[in-house]
Short mmCIF file of C-alpha atoms in Angstrom, two decimals:
data_model
loop_
_atom_site.label_atom_id
_atom_site.label_comp_id
_atom_site.label_asym_id
_atom_site.label_seq_id
_atom_site.Cartn_x
_atom_site.Cartn_y
_atom_site.Cartn_z
CA MET A 1 28.66 47.97 13.34
CA GLY A 2 29.75 48.61 16.93
CA GLN A 3 27.26 50.02 19.41
CA VAL A 4 28.11 52.42 22.25
CA VAL A 5 25.05 52.76 24.47
CA ILE A 6 25.10 55.52 27.07
CA LEU A 7 22.46 55.38 29.81
CA GLY A 8 21.70 58.93 30.96
CA GLY A 9 21.86 62.18 28.98
CA GLY A 10 23.06 64.47 31.76
CA THR A 11 26.45 66.11 32.10
CA ALA A 12 28.62 62.99 31.88
CA GLY A 13 26.48 61.16 29.30
CA THR A 14 26.19 64.15 26.98
CA ILE A 15 29.90 65.03 27.05
CA ALA A 16 30.95 61.40 26.60
CA ALA A 17 28.57 60.98 23.64
CA ASN A 18 29.69 64.16 21.89
CA ARG A 19 33.38 63.50 22.39
CA LEU A 20 33.12 59.89 21.26
CA ARG A 21 31.14 60.98 18.20
CA ARG A 22 34.03 63.18 17.13
CA ARG A 23 36.59 60.45 17.70
CA LEU A 24 34.82 57.39 16.27
CA ASP A 25 34.09 56.66 12.63
CA ARG A 26 30.39 57.04 11.84
CA ASP A 27 30.49 54.07 9.50
CA GLU A 28 31.83 51.82 12.24
CA TRP A 29 30.19 53.00 15.45
CA HIS A 30 26.64 53.90 16.43
CA ILE A 31 26.28 56.03 19.55
CA THR A 32 22.98 55.96 21.45
CA VAL A 33 21.97 57.94 24.52
CA VAL A 34 19.00 56.67 26.55
CA ASP A 35 17.07 58.94 28.87
CA ALA A 36 13.58 58.96 30.34
CA ASP A 37 12.85 62.51 29.18
CA ASP A 38 14.13 65.27 26.93
CA GLU A 39 14.77 67.81 29.70
CA HIS A 40 18.39 68.52 30.51
CA LEU A 41 18.55 70.21 33.90
CA TYR A 42 21.44 72.53 34.81
CA GLN A 43 21.81 71.09 38.30
CA PRO A 44 24.25 73.68 39.74
CA GLY A 45 21.49 76.26 39.31
CA LEU A 46 19.11 74.49 41.70
CA LEU A 47 20.84 76.12 44.67
CA MET A 48 19.64 79.58 43.56
CA VAL A 49 16.00 78.58 42.94
CA PRO A 50 14.85 78.77 46.60
CA PHE A 51 16.08 82.38 46.69
CA GLY A 52 14.19 83.33 43.53
CA GLU A 53 17.36 83.97 41.53
CA TYR A 54 16.66 81.33 38.89
CA GLN A 55 13.36 80.04 37.56
CA ARG A 56 12.59 76.82 35.71
CA PRO A 57 13.14 78.23 32.18
CA ASP A 58 16.64 79.38 33.20
CA LEU A 59 17.69 75.83 34.02
CA VAL A 60 15.99 73.39 31.64
CA ARG A 61 16.73 72.84 27.96
CA PRO A 62 16.00 69.99 25.52
CA ARG A 63 18.56 67.22 25.80
CA HIS A 64 18.54 66.43 22.10
CA ARG A 65 19.67 69.94 21.23
CA TYR A 66 22.98 69.36 23.07
CA LEU A 67 23.77 66.00 21.45
CA ALA A 68 25.99 66.09 18.36
CA SER A 69 24.50 65.02 15.05
CA GLY A 70 25.07 61.32 14.69
CA VAL A 71 24.15 60.63 18.31
CA ARG A 72 20.73 58.99 18.63
CA LEU A 73 18.55 59.87 21.65
CA VAL A 74 16.19 57.10 22.75
CA ARG A 75 13.46 58.10 25.16
CA GLY A 76 12.82 55.34 27.64
CA GLN A 77 13.08 54.09 31.20
CA VAL A 78 15.90 51.60 31.68
CA GLU A 79 14.55 48.48 33.35
CA LEU A 80 17.47 46.08 33.32
CA VAL A 81 21.01 45.56 32.05
CA LYS A 82 21.91 41.97 31.16
CA PRO A 83 25.72 41.98 31.08
CA ALA A 84 25.90 38.32 30.06
CA ASP A 85 24.00 39.13 26.84
CA ASN A 86 25.24 42.72 26.31
CA LEU A 87 21.63 43.89 26.36
CA VAL A 88 19.68 46.76 27.91
CA ARG A 89 15.94 46.29 28.38
CA LEU A 90 13.69 49.34 28.47
CA ALA A 91 10.27 49.57 30.11
CA GLY A 92 7.88 48.34 27.44
CA GLY A 93 10.28 45.59 26.40
CA GLU A 94 12.49 47.29 23.79
CA LEU A 95 15.99 45.76 23.76
CA LEU A 96 19.20 47.60 22.94
CA HIS A 97 22.34 45.67 22.14
CA TYR A 98 25.67 47.19 23.13
CA THR A 99 29.33 46.60 22.42
CA TYR A 100 30.25 49.10 25.12
CA LEU A 101 27.89 50.31 27.84
CA VAL A 102 28.23 53.56 29.77
CA ILE A 103 26.20 54.04 32.94
CA ALA A 104 25.66 57.75 33.55
CA THR A 105 22.27 57.88 35.23
CA GLY A 106 23.55 59.82 38.23
CA THR A 107 22.32 59.70 41.79
CA THR A 108 19.00 60.92 43.17
CA PRO A 109 17.70 62.19 46.51
CA ARG A 110 15.57 59.53 48.21
CA PRO A 111 13.49 61.03 51.03
CA ASP A 112 11.60 57.73 51.21
CA GLN A 113 14.69 56.17 52.83
CA THR A 114 14.37 58.16 56.06
CA PRO A 115 11.41 57.07 58.23
CA GLY A 116 8.88 59.84 58.72
CA LEU A 117 10.44 62.31 56.28
CA LEU A 118 7.61 61.94 53.76
CA GLY A 119 4.97 62.61 56.44
CA PRO A 120 2.36 65.40 56.18
CA GLN A 121 5.10 68.03 56.72
CA TRP A 122 6.84 67.11 53.44
CA GLY A 123 6.57 70.03 51.01
CA ASP A 124 5.04 72.16 53.77
CA THR A 125 7.65 72.66 56.52
CA ALA A 126 10.12 69.96 55.36
CA HIS A 127 11.93 70.44 52.05
CA GLU A 128 14.80 69.53 49.77
CA PHE A 129 16.36 71.56 46.93
CA TYR A 130 18.07 68.87 44.81
CA THR A 131 15.13 68.54 42.41
CA LEU A 132 13.49 71.36 40.50
CA ASP A 133 10.07 70.65 42.05
CA GLY A 134 11.60 70.54 45.52
CA ALA A 135 13.60 73.75 45.02
CA GLU A 136 10.47 75.56 43.80
CA ARG A 137 8.43 74.41 46.79
CA LEU A 138 11.23 75.62 49.08
CA ALA A 139 11.18 79.01 47.35
CA GLY A 140 7.52 79.32 48.34
CA ALA A 141 8.24 78.24 51.91
CA LEU A 142 11.05 80.82 52.25
CA GLN A 143 8.70 83.55 51.04
CA ARG A 144 6.20 82.61 53.76
CA PHE A 145 8.85 82.13 56.47
CA GLY A 146 8.62 84.72 59.24
CA GLY A 147 11.40 83.52 61.58
CA GLY A 148 11.85 80.54 63.89
CA ARG A 149 14.07 77.47 63.99
CA VAL A 150 15.62 76.34 60.71
CA VAL A 151 17.49 73.04 60.54
CA ILE A 152 19.62 72.18 57.51
CA ASP A 153 20.37 68.46 57.65
CA VAL A 154 22.51 66.19 55.50
CA VAL A 155 21.11 62.68 56.01
CA ASP A 156 24.14 60.66 54.92
CA MET A 157 27.22 60.78 52.69
CA PRO A 158 28.01 60.63 49.85
CA ILE A 159 25.74 63.27 48.30
CA LYS A 160 26.11 65.04 45.00
CA CYS A 161 27.57 68.53 45.22
CA PRO A 162 28.67 68.03 48.84
CA VAL A 163 29.29 71.75 49.33
CA ALA A 164 25.73 72.73 48.31
CA PRO A 165 24.23 72.34 51.81
CA LEU A 166 26.95 74.65 53.16
CA GLU A 167 26.31 77.15 50.37
CA PHE A 168 22.62 76.94 51.14
CA ALA A 169 23.38 77.79 54.79
CA PHE A 170 25.48 80.83 53.80
CA LEU A 171 22.90 82.04 51.27
CA LEU A 172 20.01 81.54 53.69
CA ASP A 173 21.85 83.50 56.37
CA ALA A 174 22.36 86.40 53.92
CA HIS A 175 18.77 86.13 52.67
CA LEU A 176 17.35 86.30 56.20
CA ARG A 177 19.57 89.28 57.07
CA ARG A 178 18.31 91.14 54.00
CA ARG A 179 14.72 90.47 54.99
CA GLY A 180 15.32 91.50 58.62
CA LEU A 181 14.51 88.00 59.89
CA ARG A 182 17.94 86.78 60.96
CA GLY A 183 17.55 88.02 64.55
CA ARG A 184 14.37 85.99 64.89
CA THR A 185 15.84 82.84 63.35
CA GLU A 186 17.95 80.12 64.92
CA LEU A 187 19.96 78.40 62.18
CA THR A 188 21.39 74.91 62.73
CA TYR A 189 23.58 72.88 60.35
CA ALA A 190 23.44 69.16 61.13
CA THR A 191 25.87 66.82 59.38
CA PRO A 192 26.92 63.16 59.72
CA LEU A 193 30.52 64.34 59.26
CA PRO A 194 32.69 65.27 62.24
CA GLY A 195 32.93 68.84 60.87
CA ALA A 196 31.75 71.12 58.09
CA PHE A 197 33.78 69.29 55.43
CA THR A 198 35.99 66.21 55.38
CA ARG A 199 39.35 67.51 54.29
CA PRO A 200 41.12 69.39 57.13
CA VAL A 201 42.07 72.78 55.61
CA ALA A 202 38.67 73.33 53.99
CA SER A 203 36.79 71.93 57.00
CA GLN A 204 38.51 74.41 59.30
CA LEU A 205 37.76 77.35 57.02
CA LEU A 206 34.17 76.39 56.18
CA GLY A 207 33.48 75.49 59.82
CA SER A 208 34.57 78.91 61.02
CA MET A 209 32.54 80.54 58.24
CA LEU A 210 29.47 78.85 59.76
CA THR A 211 30.21 79.87 63.34
CA ASP A 212 31.14 83.42 62.24
CA ARG A 213 27.59 83.65 60.87
CA ASN A 214 26.13 82.37 64.12
CA ILE A 215 25.09 79.08 62.50
CA ILE A 216 25.07 76.26 65.04
CA VAL A 217 26.97 73.19 63.82
CA GLU A 218 25.66 69.80 64.97
CA PRO A 219 28.40 67.34 63.94
CA ASP A 220 28.21 63.53 63.81
CA PHE A 221 24.43 63.82 63.48
CA MET A 222 23.04 60.75 61.73
CA ALA A 223 19.33 61.21 61.17
CA GLU A 224 17.23 58.21 62.17
CA GLN A 225 13.74 59.62 61.76
CA VAL A 226 11.78 62.79 61.18
CA THR A 227 8.55 63.91 62.81
CA GLY A 228 6.27 66.86 62.07
CA ASP A 229 8.43 69.23 64.10
CA GLY A 230 11.71 67.49 64.87
CA ILE A 231 14.53 65.41 63.52
CA VAL A 232 16.07 62.69 65.70
CA SER A 233 19.54 61.15 65.40
CA TYR A 234 20.51 57.54 66.10
CA ASP A 235 22.30 58.67 69.26
CA GLY A 236 19.13 60.29 70.61
CA ARG A 237 19.64 63.97 69.83
CA ARG A 238 16.49 65.80 68.74
CA LEU A 239 16.51 69.05 66.76
CA GLY A 240 13.16 70.84 66.74
CA TYR A 241 12.35 72.79 63.57
CA ASP A 242 9.85 75.21 62.13
CA LEU A 243 11.50 74.74 58.73
CA LEU A 244 13.56 71.70 57.77
CA VAL A 245 15.81 71.77 54.73
CA THR A 246 17.10 68.26 54.24
CA VAL A 247 19.52 66.66 51.83
CA PRO A 248 18.03 63.15 51.61
CA LEU A 249 20.05 59.98 51.14
CA ASN A 250 21.42 59.87 47.58
CA MET A 251 21.05 56.63 45.63
CA GLY A 252 21.84 55.50 42.11
CA ALA A 253 19.12 54.24 39.77
CA ASP A 254 17.16 51.16 40.80
CA TYR A 255 17.97 49.28 37.57
CA VAL A 256 21.64 49.36 38.63
CA ALA A 257 20.77 47.32 41.72
CA ASP A 258 18.32 45.07 39.84
CA SER A 259 21.05 44.28 37.31
CA GLY A 260 23.54 43.33 40.03
CA LEU A 261 25.83 46.22 39.13
CA GLY A 262 25.53 48.37 42.27
CA ASP A 263 26.78 48.70 45.84
CA GLU A 264 24.53 49.30 48.86
CA LEU A 265 23.59 52.74 47.46
CA ASN A 266 23.13 51.52 43.85
CA HIS A 267 26.37 53.24 42.83
CA VAL A 268 28.52 51.23 40.43
CA PRO A 269 31.86 50.08 41.87
CA VAL A 270 34.53 51.01 39.30
CA ASP A 271 38.28 51.09 38.94
CA ARG A 272 39.04 54.58 40.24
CA HIS A 273 41.50 55.39 37.45
CA THR A 274 39.83 53.81 34.37
CA LEU A 275 36.17 53.94 35.56
CA GLN A 276 35.60 50.41 34.30
CA ALA A 277 32.87 48.59 36.25
CA ALA A 278 34.39 45.98 38.54
CA GLY A 279 34.25 42.61 36.82
CA TYR A 280 33.04 43.86 33.40
CA GLU A 281 35.36 44.46 30.49
CA ASN A 282 32.89 46.53 28.44
CA ILE A 283 30.90 48.47 31.06
CA PHE A 284 31.93 51.86 32.45
CA ALA A 285 30.23 54.20 34.91
CA LEU A 286 30.73 57.97 34.81
CA GLY A 287 29.85 60.89 37.05
CA ASP A 288 27.53 60.61 40.03
CA ALA A 289 26.61 57.02 39.08
CA ASN A 290 29.96 55.52 40.09
CA ASP A 291 31.58 55.02 43.49
CA VAL A 292 34.94 56.79 43.13
CA PRO A 293 35.98 58.48 46.38
CA THR A 294 35.86 62.08 45.21
CA SER A 295 33.06 64.66 45.07
CA LYS A 296 29.95 63.84 43.10
CA ALA A 297 30.06 67.06 41.11
CA GLY A 298 29.61 68.36 37.59
CA SER A 299 33.31 69.13 37.29
CA VAL A 300 34.12 65.50 38.10
CA ALA A 301 31.53 64.21 35.61
CA HIS A 302 33.06 66.48 32.98
CA VAL A 303 36.65 65.38 33.54
CA GLU A 304 35.69 61.70 33.80
CA ALA A 305 33.65 61.83 30.57
CA GLU A 306 36.54 63.41 28.64
CA LEU A 307 39.18 61.02 29.91
CA PHE A 308 36.91 58.00 29.38
CA ALA A 309 36.01 59.00 25.81
CA ASP A 310 39.64 59.60 24.90
CA ALA A 311 40.69 56.29 26.41
CA LEU A 312 37.97 54.28 24.68
CA ALA A 313 38.64 55.94 21.34
CA ALA A 314 42.35 55.23 21.71
CA ARG A 315 41.66 51.60 22.53
CA LEU A 316 39.35 51.18 19.53
CA HIS A 317 42.01 52.69 17.30
CA GLY A 318 44.55 50.24 18.62
CA ARG A 319 46.52 52.78 20.61
CA PRO A 320 47.26 52.37 24.32
CA ALA A 321 44.51 53.88 26.49
CA GLU A 322 45.88 56.57 28.71
CA ALA A 323 42.88 57.13 30.96
CA ASP A 324 44.09 57.89 34.42
CA PHE A 325 41.49 59.77 36.39
CA ASP A 326 43.07 61.35 39.48
CA GLY A 327 39.88 62.33 41.35
CA HIS A 328 40.15 65.93 40.23
CA ALA A 329 37.23 68.10 41.38
CA ASN A 330 36.72 71.81 41.56
CA CYS A 331 33.74 73.63 42.99
CA PHE A 332 32.70 77.21 43.43
CA VAL A 333 31.20 77.71 46.89
CA GLU A 334 28.68 80.54 47.25
CA CYS A 335 29.19 82.38 50.55
CA GLY A 336 26.33 84.89 50.37
CA ASP A 337 26.50 88.66 49.75
CA GLY A 338 27.84 88.20 46.23
CA ARG A 339 31.01 86.36 47.12
CA ALA A 340 32.17 82.84 46.45
CA LEU A 341 35.24 80.75 47.09
CA LEU A 342 36.71 77.99 44.99
CA LEU A 343 37.92 74.49 45.90
CA ASP A 344 40.32 72.47 43.74
CA PHE A 345 41.41 69.00 44.86
CA ASN A 346 41.82 65.31 43.98
CA TYR A 347 42.21 61.84 45.53
CA ASP A 348 45.54 62.71 47.12
CA THR A 349 45.58 66.46 47.66
CA GLU A 350 43.01 68.27 49.77
CA PRO A 351 41.65 71.73 48.82
CA LEU A 352 44.35 74.31 49.52
CA PRO A 353 44.60 78.09 49.22
CA GLY A 354 46.19 79.55 46.08
CA SER A 355 45.05 80.72 42.65
CA TYR A 356 43.31 79.04 39.68
CA PRO A 357 43.60 78.13 36.86
CA VAL A 358 46.91 79.96 36.34
CA PRO A 359 49.31 79.41 39.26
CA GLY A 360 50.16 82.69 40.99
CA LEU A 361 47.84 84.74 38.76
CA GLY A 362 44.37 83.30 38.97
CA PRO A 363 42.19 85.17 38.26
CA PHE A 364 40.23 82.99 40.70
CA ARG A 365 41.28 82.67 44.32
CA LEU A 366 41.18 79.26 45.96
CA LEU A 367 39.63 78.97 49.43
CA ARG A 368 39.00 82.72 49.74
CA PRO A 369 35.64 84.46 49.27
CA THR A 370 35.83 86.99 46.42
CA ARG A 371 33.36 88.75 44.13
CA LEU A 372 35.17 87.49 41.06
CA ASN A 373 34.69 83.87 42.15
CA HIS A 374 30.98 84.61 42.49
CA TRP A 375 30.81 86.01 38.97
CA GLY A 376 32.81 83.05 37.76
CA LYS A 377 30.17 80.74 39.16
CA HIS A 378 27.40 82.67 37.43
CA ALA A 379 29.24 82.85 34.12
CA PHE A 380 29.66 79.12 34.28
CA ARG A 381 26.00 78.54 33.38
CA TRP A 382 26.70 80.03 29.95
CA MET A 383 29.89 77.98 29.58
CA TYR A 384 27.98 74.84 30.52
CA TRP A 385 25.50 75.06 27.63
CA HIS A 386 27.79 76.61 25.04
CA ALA A 387 31.19 75.04 25.65
CA LEU A 388 31.11 72.20 28.14
CA LEU A 389 28.21 70.06 26.79
CA PRO A 390 29.14 70.53 23.10
CA ASP A 391 32.68 69.52 24.12
CA ARG A 392 34.40 72.65 22.93
CA PRO A 393 37.82 73.28 24.48
CA LEU A 394 37.71 74.97 27.89
CA PRO A 395 40.72 76.82 29.30
CA LEU A 396 40.71 74.50 32.30
CA PRO A 397 43.09 71.64 33.07
CA ALA A 398 41.68 68.09 33.38
CA ARG A 399 44.41 67.05 35.76
CA MET A 400 45.00 68.82 39.02
CA SER A 401 48.09 70.93 39.53
CA LYS A 402 49.73 71.72 42.85
CA ALA A 403 51.48 74.80 41.43
CA GLY A 404 50.40 78.07 42.99
CA LYS A 405 48.99 76.36 46.09
CA HIS A 406 50.29 76.28 49.61
CA VAL A 407 49.49 74.48 52.86
CA PRO A 408 48.76 77.02 55.61
CA GLN A 409 51.40 77.04 58.36
CA GLU A 410 49.08 76.15 61.23
CA VAL A 411 47.80 73.05 59.42
CA ALA A 412 51.15 71.98 58.00
CA SER A 413 52.79 71.93 61.40
CA MET B 1 52.98 56.40 61.32
CA SER B 2 54.53 54.90 64.43
CA VAL B 3 54.88 51.61 66.27
CA ALA B 4 52.85 50.92 69.42
CA THR B 5 53.00 48.02 71.83
CA ILE B 6 49.56 46.59 72.49
CA ALA B 7 49.09 43.39 74.48
CA GLY B 8 52.75 42.59 73.98
CA HIS B 9 52.59 42.97 70.17
CA GLN B 10 54.48 45.55 68.16
CA LEU B 11 51.90 47.16 65.87
CA HIS B 12 51.99 49.87 63.22
CA VAL B 13 49.49 52.63 63.96
CA ASP B 14 48.63 56.08 62.60
CA GLY B 15 48.53 59.34 64.54
CA GLU B 16 45.18 58.45 66.10
CA GLY B 17 46.08 54.89 66.99
CA PHE B 18 44.34 53.12 64.08
CA LEU B 19 46.24 50.06 62.85
CA THR B 20 47.77 50.58 59.43
CA GLU B 21 48.68 46.97 58.56
CA TYR B 22 45.70 44.73 57.79
CA ASP B 23 47.58 41.54 58.68
CA GLU B 24 48.74 42.65 62.13
CA TRP B 25 45.22 42.15 63.50
CA ASP B 26 43.61 39.08 65.03
CA GLU B 27 40.47 38.42 67.05
CA ALA B 28 42.33 38.41 70.37
CA LEU B 29 43.73 41.84 69.58
CA ALA B 30 40.19 43.08 68.96
CA ASP B 31 39.33 42.46 72.62
CA GLU B 32 42.38 44.48 73.69
CA LEU B 33 41.57 47.37 71.34
CA ALA B 34 37.92 47.35 72.44
CA ALA B 35 38.89 47.43 76.10
CA ARG B 36 41.02 50.52 75.44
CA ILE B 37 37.89 52.42 74.40
CA GLY B 38 35.72 50.97 77.15
CA ILE B 39 33.91 48.29 75.17
CA THR B 40 33.56 44.62 76.10
CA LEU B 41 32.99 42.61 72.96
CA THR B 42 30.00 40.28 72.70
CA ASP B 43 29.16 37.99 69.80
CA ARG B 44 27.03 40.78 68.27
CA HIS B 45 30.00 43.15 68.37
CA ARG B 46 32.19 40.47 66.82
CA ALA B 47 29.72 39.89 64.00
CA ALA B 48 29.99 43.56 63.01
CA ILE B 49 33.79 43.56 63.33
CA ARG B 50 34.02 40.39 61.25
CA PHE B 51 31.91 41.97 58.51
CA LEU B 52 34.25 44.98 58.38
CA ARG B 53 37.30 42.71 58.20
CA ASN B 54 35.86 40.55 55.41
CA ASP B 55 34.57 43.51 53.43
CA PHE B 56 37.79 45.52 53.47
CA PRO B 57 40.25 43.60 51.25
CA ALA B 58 38.19 43.76 48.06
CA ARG B 59 37.02 47.34 48.49
CA GLY B 60 40.11 48.94 49.94
CA GLU B 61 38.16 51.08 52.34
CA THR B 62 36.30 50.64 55.58
CA ALA B 63 32.57 49.97 55.23
CA THR B 64 30.18 52.75 56.19
CA LEU B 65 27.43 52.18 58.76
CA ARG B 66 24.93 51.98 55.94
CA ARG B 67 26.96 49.30 54.21
CA VAL B 68 27.19 47.27 57.43
CA ALA B 69 23.39 47.59 57.72
CA VAL B 70 22.44 46.87 54.09
CA VAL B 71 25.08 44.30 53.14
CA GLY B 72 26.04 42.99 56.59
CA GLY B 73 22.46 42.89 57.89
CA ILE B 74 23.11 44.64 61.22
CA PRO B 75 20.78 47.66 61.59
CA VAL B 76 22.37 51.07 62.16
CA LYS B 77 20.33 51.43 65.37
CA GLU B 78 21.94 48.29 66.75
CA LEU B 79 25.43 49.53 65.85
CA PHE B 80 24.78 52.66 67.91
CA GLU B 81 23.53 50.50 70.81
CA LEU B 82 26.56 48.23 70.63
CA PHE B 83 29.30 50.81 70.16
CA GLY B 84 27.79 54.07 71.47
CA ALA B 85 28.42 57.47 69.86
CA LYS B 86 30.51 57.55 66.64
CA PRO B 87 30.21 53.81 66.04
CA ALA B 88 31.84 53.85 62.59
CA LYS B 89 35.07 55.22 64.01
CA LYS B 90 35.08 52.85 66.99
CA MET B 91 34.33 49.80 64.84
CA ALA B 92 37.18 50.66 62.49
CA TYR B 93 39.54 51.08 65.46
CA ILE B 94 38.61 47.70 66.93
CA ALA B 95 38.75 46.00 63.52
CA GLY B 96 42.26 47.32 62.90
CA LEU B 97 41.16 49.21 59.78
CA PRO B 98 41.59 52.81 58.60
CA LYS B 99 39.19 55.40 59.98
CA PRO B 100 36.24 55.51 57.57
CA ARG B 101 36.68 58.38 55.18
CA GLY B 102 33.61 60.56 54.93
CA CYS B 103 33.29 60.97 51.20
CA VAL B 104 34.05 64.46 50.03
#
């Protein structure tokens, strides 16, 4: 019997398990998913929690319910991978043998990595919204907030859902306007990047969306330490705050580092087209856990998991593996006031204006705030549980298309 | 891409003056490139530049400040002291490597 062991039952792990289960013979292959708990969190929904739009029950469901029959869920904390022996050791000593190993344990905010951030202000005037507990605490803080200086700070790149801090800024601006507090609030967006986003066309657009909303952009800001009322960069700039919303350093799981499989952020270096871990024939890393140079986003995890599962199944059936991940990512970006825009890009092509998924028709508009995009983002939560995780066909292309897109004149020239 | 003449050498550079050919660089050129952005290299500078050079071939991209700190052992604070504002960009320029890509 062959053993496929998948570490992590989130977006990538769940989709990979379900797709492999359909493609591999049950009499020949066991498929096991390992996770510390049985709570699958719909991470894209975290953004709306601070504004009271989603509550915990809207976002959490049992993991096991989304795994196909024939996929075993093992509850346990991964302690170590021993590639030389093809073994995974769980806390408590249980050993799992694998023929193929898939690392899909994601990346996690680590406020402990920034000196001072976990001081007495943490959870009081300093917050994050990338965990459910953190997003709920921030919801309370926003209810109590009566105006003052708000700093939104991204500590370092890469982070998962790199547009979320921008969306948070847009949504907070709209939220404060609705509550009549915007006039009494100074809003600053501090980022280690030279602008709002890395790729030029989107950076220009998103940057002007910030300044149009009177949000001060503090570029090239690399946070060195945090105090009770200020955040200081390595080059000596200090931003005072009454409310700090930080996106802490993101790091992969500690067992990745302990097993010698990680880079300086515990992300697994992989071949960017096959997702095979560098130096290991039978280890792959999917989704936020790997180091491919594209967005750490659910859409990427989804596409990677599909392509990986198809490639592995082909290989095990003696057919040539055709996995060729192109870095494809697409993200809805909430802009506040019931509008959203959509980004679609890959390793080689930056986000451009146009329509999606059908060139020329849409119905979604790329790089332009519309109400339909906003509803698309909300409808996606249903699609996630009912189509994406169970691996039912979605009317979305895995590979990126340039059809229906254009480079704006001022940037092209 | 274009060709620039720096210290008597013909070098391939991109629109912002970053070298595009890994093998066109040497340590003497680093001093020239540093001087162009107002930096006089000391041994500490050279240690950071050498780390970037050695790290690049296997990874195919320029190390981030955090990687230089964690893997190369030179604290981020020191990199700011040595190279001033935007150290990652300046280090890449002096090391003859592509501008570090902020991940998307």
